[in-house]
Coordinates of C-alpha atoms and ligand atoms in Angstrom, one line a residue:
M1 CA -40.3 -18.2 19.1
K2 CA -37.4 -20.5 19.7
A3 CA -34.4 -19.2 21.6
L4 CA -31.2 -20.4 23.2
C5 CA -31.7 -19.9 26.9
W6 CA -29.3 -20.1 29.9
H7 CA -30.4 -22.4 32.7
G8 CA -27.2 -22.6 34.8
K9 CA -23.6 -23.7 34.6
E10 CA -23.1 -25.7 31.4
K11 CA -26.8 -25.8 30.9
V12 CA -28.2 -24.0 27.9
Q13 CA -31.3 -25.2 25.9
I14 CA -33.7 -24.3 23.2
D15 CA -36.9 -23.0 24.7
T16 CA -40.1 -21.7 23.3
V17 CA -40.5 -18.1 24.6
P18 CA -42.8 -15.1 23.8
D19 CA -41.8 -13.2 20.6
P20 CA -40.1 -9.9 21.4
A21 CA -42.2 -6.7 20.9
I22 CA -41.4 -3.0 20.4
Q23 CA -41.0 -1.4 23.9
D24 CA -39.6 1.9 22.9
P25 CA -40.1 4.2 19.9
G26 CA -36.4 3.7 18.9
D27 CA -36.6 -0.1 18.8
I28 CA -36.7 -2.5 15.9
I29 CA -37.5 -6.2 15.8
L30 CA -35.2 -8.4 13.7
K31 CA -35.9 -11.8 12.3
V32 CA -32.5 -13.3 12.9
T33 CA -30.9 -14.9 9.8
S34 CA -27.5 -15.8 11.2
T35 CA -25.9 -15.7 14.7
A36 CA -22.6 -16.9 16.1
I37 CA -21.2 -18.2 19.4
C38 CA -18.4 -16.1 20.8
G39 CA -15.6 -17.0 23.2
S40 CA -17.1 -14.6 25.7
D41 CA -20.4 -16.5 25.6
L42 CA -18.4 -19.3 27.2
H43 CA -17.9 -17.2 30.3
L44 CA -21.7 -17.3 30.6
Y45 CA -21.9 -21.0 29.7
D46 CA -19.3 -21.9 32.3
G47 CA -21.2 -19.9 35.0
Y48 CA -18.6 -17.2 35.7
V49 CA -20.6 -14.1 34.9
P50 CA -22.8 -13.0 37.8
T51 CA -26.4 -11.8 37.5
M52 CA -27.5 -14.4 34.9
Q53 CA -31.1 -15.6 35.4
K54 CA -32.7 -18.8 34.3
G55 CA -34.3 -18.3 30.9
D56 CA -32.0 -15.4 29.8
I57 CA -31.5 -15.5 26.0
L58 CA -27.8 -15.5 25.0
G59 CA -26.0 -14.2 21.9
H60 CA -24.4 -10.8 21.0
E61 CA -23.3 -11.7 17.4
F62 CA -26.2 -11.6 15.1
M63 CA -27.8 -10.1 12.0
G64 CA -31.2 -10.3 10.3
E65 CA -34.1 -8.7 8.6
V66 CA -36.1 -5.8 10.1
V67 CA -39.7 -7.0 10.6
D68 CA -41.0 -4.2 12.8
T69 CA -40.0 -0.7 13.6
G70 CA -40.9 1.7 16.5
A71 CA -42.6 5.0 15.7
G72 CA -39.4 6.9 16.3
V73 CA -37.1 5.0 13.9
R74 CA -35.9 7.1 11.1
T75 CA -33.2 5.3 9.2
L76 CA -34.5 1.7 8.9
E77 CA -37.6 0.1 7.5
K78 CA -39.2 -3.3 7.3
G79 CA -37.3 -5.6 4.9
D80 CA -33.9 -3.9 5.5
R81 CA -31.1 -6.4 6.2
V82 CA -28.8 -5.3 9.0
V83 CA -25.9 -6.5 11.2
V84 CA -25.9 -5.3 14.8
P85 CA -22.9 -4.3 16.9
F86 CA -22.7 -6.0 20.3
P87 CA -22.6 -3.0 22.6
I88 CA -25.9 -1.1 23.0
A89 CA -25.3 2.6 22.6
C90 CA -27.7 5.6 22.9
G91 CA -25.9 7.7 20.3
H92 CA -26.2 11.0 22.1
C93 CA -24.5 10.9 25.6
F94 CA -21.0 12.3 26.2
F95 CA -19.3 9.0 25.4
C96 CA -21.3 8.2 22.3
A97 CA -20.6 11.8 21.1
H98 CA -16.9 11.0 21.4
D99 CA -17.2 7.7 19.5
Q100 CA -16.7 5.7 22.7
F101 CA -19.8 3.6 22.2
S102 CA -19.0 0.7 24.5
L103 CA -18.7 3.3 27.3
C104 CA -22.3 4.6 26.7
D105 CA -23.7 6.2 29.9
E106 CA -27.4 5.7 29.0
S107 CA -28.0 2.2 27.6
N108 CA -27.5 0.1 30.7
P109 CA -30.5 0.2 33.1
N110 CA -28.4 -1.7 35.7
K111 CA -25.4 0.6 35.4
S112 CA -25.4 1.2 39.2
M113 CA -24.2 -2.4 39.7
L114 CA -21.3 -1.8 37.3
D115 CA -20.6 1.6 38.9
K116 CA -20.0 -0.3 42.2
M117 CA -17.5 -2.6 40.5
Y118 CA -15.6 -0.2 38.3
G119 CA -16.3 3.3 39.7
H120 CA -18.0 4.1 36.4
G121 CA -20.0 1.5 34.5
G122 CA -20.2 1.2 30.7
A123 CA -22.7 0.2 28.0
A124 CA -25.3 -2.6 28.0
L125 CA -24.5 -5.6 25.9
F126 CA -26.9 -8.0 24.1
G127 CA -27.4 -11.3 25.9
Y128 CA -24.7 -10.7 28.5
S129 CA -26.3 -10.9 32.0
H130 CA -28.3 -8.3 34.0
L131 CA -25.1 -6.6 35.1
F132 CA -24.8 -5.5 31.4
G133 CA -28.4 -4.5 31.1
G134 CA -30.4 -7.7 30.9
F135 CA -31.2 -7.4 27.2
A136 CA -32.2 -10.6 25.4
G137 CA -29.6 -11.8 22.9
G138 CA -29.8 -12.8 19.3
Q139 CA -29.3 -16.6 19.4
A140 CA -33.1 -16.8 18.7
E141 CA -35.5 -16.5 15.9
Y142 CA -36.3 -12.8 16.7
V143 CA -34.6 -10.1 18.8
R144 CA -35.5 -6.6 19.9
V145 CA -32.8 -4.1 19.0
P146 CA -33.0 -0.7 20.9
Y147 CA -31.5 2.5 19.6
A148 CA -32.0 1.2 16.1
D149 CA -30.8 4.4 14.4
V150 CA -27.5 4.2 16.2
G151 CA -26.2 0.6 16.0
P152 CA -27.5 -1.6 13.2
L153 CA -25.7 -1.3 9.8
K154 CA -27.6 -1.9 6.5
V155 CA -25.7 -4.4 4.4
P156 CA -25.8 -4.8 0.6
D157 CA -27.5 -7.9 -0.9
S158 CA -24.3 -8.6 -2.8
L159 CA -22.6 -9.8 0.4
S160 CA -23.6 -13.0 2.1
D161 CA -24.5 -13.3 5.8
E162 CA -21.2 -15.1 6.5
Q163 CA -19.2 -12.3 4.9
V164 CA -20.7 -9.6 7.2
L165 CA -21.9 -11.4 10.4
F166 CA -18.6 -10.9 12.2
L167 CA -18.9 -7.1 12.0
S168 CA -21.1 -7.6 15.0
D169 CA -18.1 -8.2 17.3
I170 CA -14.9 -10.2 16.5
F171 CA -13.8 -8.4 13.3
P172 CA -14.0 -4.9 14.8
T173 CA -12.7 -6.2 18.2
G174 CA -9.6 -7.7 16.6
Y175 CA -9.0 -5.0 14.1
G176 CA -9.9 -2.2 16.5
A177 CA -7.3 -3.5 19.1
V178 CA -4.4 -2.9 16.7
E179 CA -5.8 0.3 15.3
E180 CA -6.4 1.9 18.7
A181 CA -2.8 0.9 19.6
G182 CA -1.6 2.9 16.7
V183 CA 0.0 0.1 14.5
K184 CA 2.3 1.7 12.0
P185 CA 3.9 0.6 8.7
G186 CA 7.1 -1.2 9.5
D187 CA 5.9 -2.5 12.9
T188 CA 6.4 -6.0 14.2
V189 CA 3.2 -7.1 15.8
A190 CA 2.9 -10.2 18.1
V191 CA -0.5 -11.6 18.9
W192 CA -1.1 -13.9 21.9
G193 CA -4.1 -16.1 21.3
C194 CA -5.2 -17.3 17.9
G195 CA -8.9 -17.6 18.6
P196 CA -11.3 -15.5 16.5
V197 CA -10.3 -12.1 17.9
G198 CA -6.6 -13.0 17.6
Q199 CA -7.2 -14.0 14.0
F200 CA -8.8 -10.6 13.2
A201 CA -6.0 -8.8 15.1
I202 CA -3.6 -10.5 12.8
Q203 CA -5.6 -9.5 9.7
G204 CA -6.0 -6.0 11.1
A205 CA -2.2 -5.7 11.6
W206 CA -1.6 -6.5 7.9
L207 CA -4.4 -4.2 6.7
L208 CA -2.9 -1.3 8.7
G209 CA 0.6 -1.8 7.3
A210 CA 2.5 -4.0 9.8
E211 CA 5.7 -5.4 8.4
R212 CA 5.8 -8.7 10.4
V213 CA 3.1 -10.5 12.4
I214 CA 4.0 -13.2 14.9
A215 CA 1.2 -15.4 16.3
I216 CA 1.4 -17.3 19.6
D217 CA -0.9 -20.2 20.7
R218 CA -1.0 -23.8 21.9
V219 CA -3.8 -25.2 19.8
P220 CA -2.5 -26.7 16.5
E221 CA -5.5 -25.8 14.3
R222 CA -5.5 -22.2 15.5
L223 CA -1.8 -21.8 14.8
E224 CA -2.3 -23.4 11.4
L225 CA -5.0 -20.9 10.6
A226 CA -2.7 -18.0 11.7
R227 CA 0.0 -19.4 9.4
T228 CA -2.1 -20.0 6.4
K229 CA -4.9 -17.4 6.3
G230 CA -3.0 -15.0 8.7
R231 CA 0.3 -15.3 6.9
A232 CA 1.9 -15.0 10.4
E233 CA 5.1 -16.5 11.7
I234 CA 4.0 -18.8 14.5
I235 CA 5.2 -19.8 18.0
D236 CA 3.8 -22.9 19.6
A237 CA 3.8 -22.0 23.3
S238 CA 3.4 -25.7 24.2
K239 CA 6.7 -26.5 22.6
E240 CA 8.8 -23.3 22.5
R241 CA 9.8 -20.7 25.1
V242 CA 7.8 -17.7 23.9
M243 CA 10.2 -15.0 25.3
D244 CA 13.3 -16.7 23.8
R245 CA 11.7 -17.2 20.5
L246 CA 10.4 -13.6 20.2
N247 CA 13.9 -12.2 21.1
E248 CA 15.4 -14.5 18.5
L249 CA 13.0 -13.3 15.9
T250 CA 13.4 -9.6 16.7
G251 CA 17.2 -9.3 17.2
N252 CA 16.6 -9.2 21.0
R253 CA 14.5 -6.0 20.8
G254 CA 11.0 -7.4 21.2
P255 CA 7.9 -6.7 19.1
D256 CA 6.8 -3.1 18.7
L257 CA 3.1 -3.9 19.4
C258 CA 1.9 -6.9 21.5
V259 CA -1.7 -7.9 21.5
D260 CA -3.3 -9.9 24.3
A261 CA -6.1 -11.7 22.6
V262 CA -6.4 -14.3 25.4
G263 CA -7.9 -12.3 28.3
M264 CA -8.8 -13.6 31.7
E265 CA -9.7 -17.1 30.4
A266 CA -13.0 -18.7 31.3
H267 CA -11.6 -20.0 34.6
G268 CA -10.4 -16.8 36.0
V269 CA -13.4 -14.9 37.2
G270 CA -15.2 -17.3 39.4
T271 CA -14.8 -15.2 42.5
V272 CA -16.6 -12.2 41.0
D273 CA -19.8 -14.2 41.1
A274 CA -21.0 -12.9 44.5
V275 CA -21.2 -9.4 42.9
V276 CA -24.9 -8.8 43.5
D277 CA -24.7 -9.2 47.2
R278 CA -21.3 -7.9 48.1
V279 CA -19.9 -6.1 45.1
K280 CA -16.8 -4.5 46.5
Q281 CA -15.8 -7.5 48.6
A282 CA -16.3 -9.8 45.7
V283 CA -14.1 -7.7 43.5
M284 CA -11.4 -7.6 46.1
L285 CA -11.2 -11.3 46.0
G286 CA -11.5 -11.6 42.3
T287 CA -8.4 -12.6 40.4
D288 CA -8.3 -12.9 36.6
R289 CA -5.7 -15.3 35.2
A290 CA -3.3 -13.1 33.5
H291 CA -0.6 -15.3 32.3
A292 CA -0.6 -14.0 28.7
L293 CA -0.7 -10.4 29.9
R294 CA 2.4 -10.9 32.1
E295 CA 4.3 -12.5 29.2
V296 CA 3.2 -9.6 26.9
V297 CA 4.7 -7.0 29.3
Q298 CA 7.9 -9.0 29.5
A299 CA 8.2 -9.5 25.8
C300 CA 7.3 -6.1 24.5
R301 CA 10.1 -3.9 23.3
K302 CA 11.0 -0.8 25.4
G303 CA 8.8 2.1 24.5
G304 CA 6.4 -0.4 22.8
R305 CA 2.6 -0.7 22.9
V306 CA 0.4 -3.3 24.5
A307 CA -3.2 -3.8 23.2
V308 CA -5.5 -5.8 25.4
A309 CA -8.3 -7.2 23.3
G310 CA -9.1 -10.2 25.6
V311 CA -11.7 -9.6 28.3
Y312 CA -10.7 -8.9 31.9
A313 CA -13.3 -8.5 34.7
G314 CA -11.8 -8.4 38.1
L315 CA -8.4 -8.1 39.7
I316 CA -5.1 -9.5 38.5
D317 CA -2.5 -10.8 40.8
K318 CA 1.3 -10.4 40.5
F319 CA 1.2 -8.0 37.6
P320 CA 4.7 -6.8 36.5
F321 CA 3.8 -3.2 36.8
G322 CA 7.4 -2.3 37.4
A323 CA 8.4 -3.8 34.1
A324 CA 5.6 -1.9 32.3
F325 CA 6.8 1.4 33.9
G326 CA 10.5 0.7 33.5
K327 CA 10.0 -0.1 29.8
G328 CA 7.8 2.9 29.2
L329 CA 5.0 0.9 27.7
T330 CA 1.7 2.4 26.4
F331 CA -1.5 0.4 27.0
T332 CA -4.8 0.5 25.1
M333 CA -7.7 -1.7 26.1
G334 CA -11.4 -2.1 26.6
Q335 CA -14.6 -3.4 24.9
C336 CA -14.4 -2.4 21.2
H337 CA -16.3 0.7 20.2
A338 CA -17.7 -1.5 17.4
H339 CA -20.1 1.1 16.0
K340 CA -17.3 3.3 14.7
Y341 CA -15.7 0.4 12.7
L342 CA -18.8 -0.9 11.0
R343 CA -18.7 1.3 7.9
P344 CA -14.9 1.3 7.3
L345 CA -14.7 -2.5 7.7
L346 CA -17.8 -3.1 5.5
Q347 CA -16.0 -1.1 2.9
R348 CA -12.9 -3.3 3.2
I349 CA -15.1 -6.4 2.8
Q350 CA -16.8 -4.8 -0.3
N351 CA -13.3 -3.9 -1.7
G352 CA -12.3 -7.6 -1.4
E353 CA -9.5 -6.8 1.0
I354 CA -10.8 -9.4 3.4
D355 CA -13.5 -12.1 3.6
P356 CA -14.2 -12.7 7.3
S357 CA -15.9 -16.0 6.6
F358 CA -12.6 -17.8 6.5
L359 CA -12.9 -18.3 10.3
I360 CA -16.1 -20.5 10.2
T361 CA -15.5 -24.1 11.0
H362 CA -19.1 -25.1 12.0
R363 CA -22.4 -24.2 10.4
L364 CA -25.4 -25.6 12.4
P365 CA -29.1 -25.0 12.9
L366 CA -30.0 -23.1 16.0
D367 CA -31.6 -26.3 17.4
E368 CA -28.1 -27.7 17.7
A369 CA -26.7 -24.8 19.7
P370 CA -26.6 -26.6 23.1
A371 CA -24.2 -29.2 21.7
A372 CA -22.3 -26.6 19.7
Y373 CA -21.5 -24.7 23.0
K374 CA -19.9 -27.8 24.3
T375 CA -17.9 -28.6 21.2
F376 CA -16.7 -25.0 21.0
R377 CA -15.8 -24.7 24.7
D378 CA -13.8 -28.0 24.6
K379 CA -12.1 -27.0 21.3
E380 CA -13.3 -30.4 19.9
D381 CA -13.6 -31.3 16.2
G382 CA -11.3 -28.4 15.2
C383 CA -13.9 -25.9 16.3
I384 CA -12.9 -22.3 15.9
K385 CA -16.1 -20.5 15.1
V386 CA -19.7 -21.6 15.0
V387 CA -22.5 -20.0 13.0
L388 CA -26.1 -20.9 13.8
K389 CA -29.1 -20.5 11.5
P390 CA -32.4 -20.0 13.3
Ligands
ZN1 ZN1 -18.4 -11.8 20.8
ZN2 ZN1 -24.5 6.8 24.8

């Protein structure tokens, strides 16, 4: 089959590789019909995630048709059309039993590496380095999906791939960030970063009853999308002072809920890359760039809530912890427990409350993925979200 493979920093290419096969009774094989490039794939592309190996297949946002099932699979059969959440979860460990699927204790065969970094490591992810399990991703013609009775969600034929594909990650990740933070009717929600996750945090805030949504970014087309499709008030951080503007907009009180949908940024985790050899030492040196998060803490109202949807990996420097304490802030964060949002969000799509396909700016064949990574990384050609067709 053809697959998008990692070969080094800024080097991805379409290779011909062996077709995946059932390895465990709980597996299925999917023929991928649509897959997307995610902002977090850029950390791999830019060479900042340790434990990547030449030939690793990328991609954690994908859907397709079941073409083979392991002997133990009970809920799916050949021909079913499914979308797959990006964390791999066993469905029966302590964490899965508590709906904390991205913290699954069982799915990551390389968990001991993560244990060294974090004390306790979380779930495996598709196509996201050997630190996160070494599972092949879905930017390919076929993909093996383990624990098939736990993750994949059957989707109705009445909905197109483009309408349901983002259930794999960015829709639950953005929506889940504001839901976990307990957004309430009447809240003013401010969202830093109007990339795909930020756009879905904005949508989630409205769906959950926010009264006002304010969106902050520097990229004109992202702000424009937040204003038009997101119906948000916007702050252009390249032209305005964000703190001053937020105080102005909220009568000096600050937003009730602040969402960091920026994260560490692709440049911020370079020093974690020695992890395989000297995990602890590497982490001690690692510093994520946390500009957005610092601003979030300063801007949030006293007693407010901070939701961190952007990804952080290592240490952050000069974090205003005194401000967070002094203002009595509540933090929620982490990889989204995507599994638990699949059905409720599919229902919202079916009800016509949201059509996630509004985000797509580029539709390309899988063969053009190498060029698409570059276009997306460099934010060229108005690129916000790329969908690839194998
Ligand atoms: Zn993603
Ligand atoms: Zn589990």
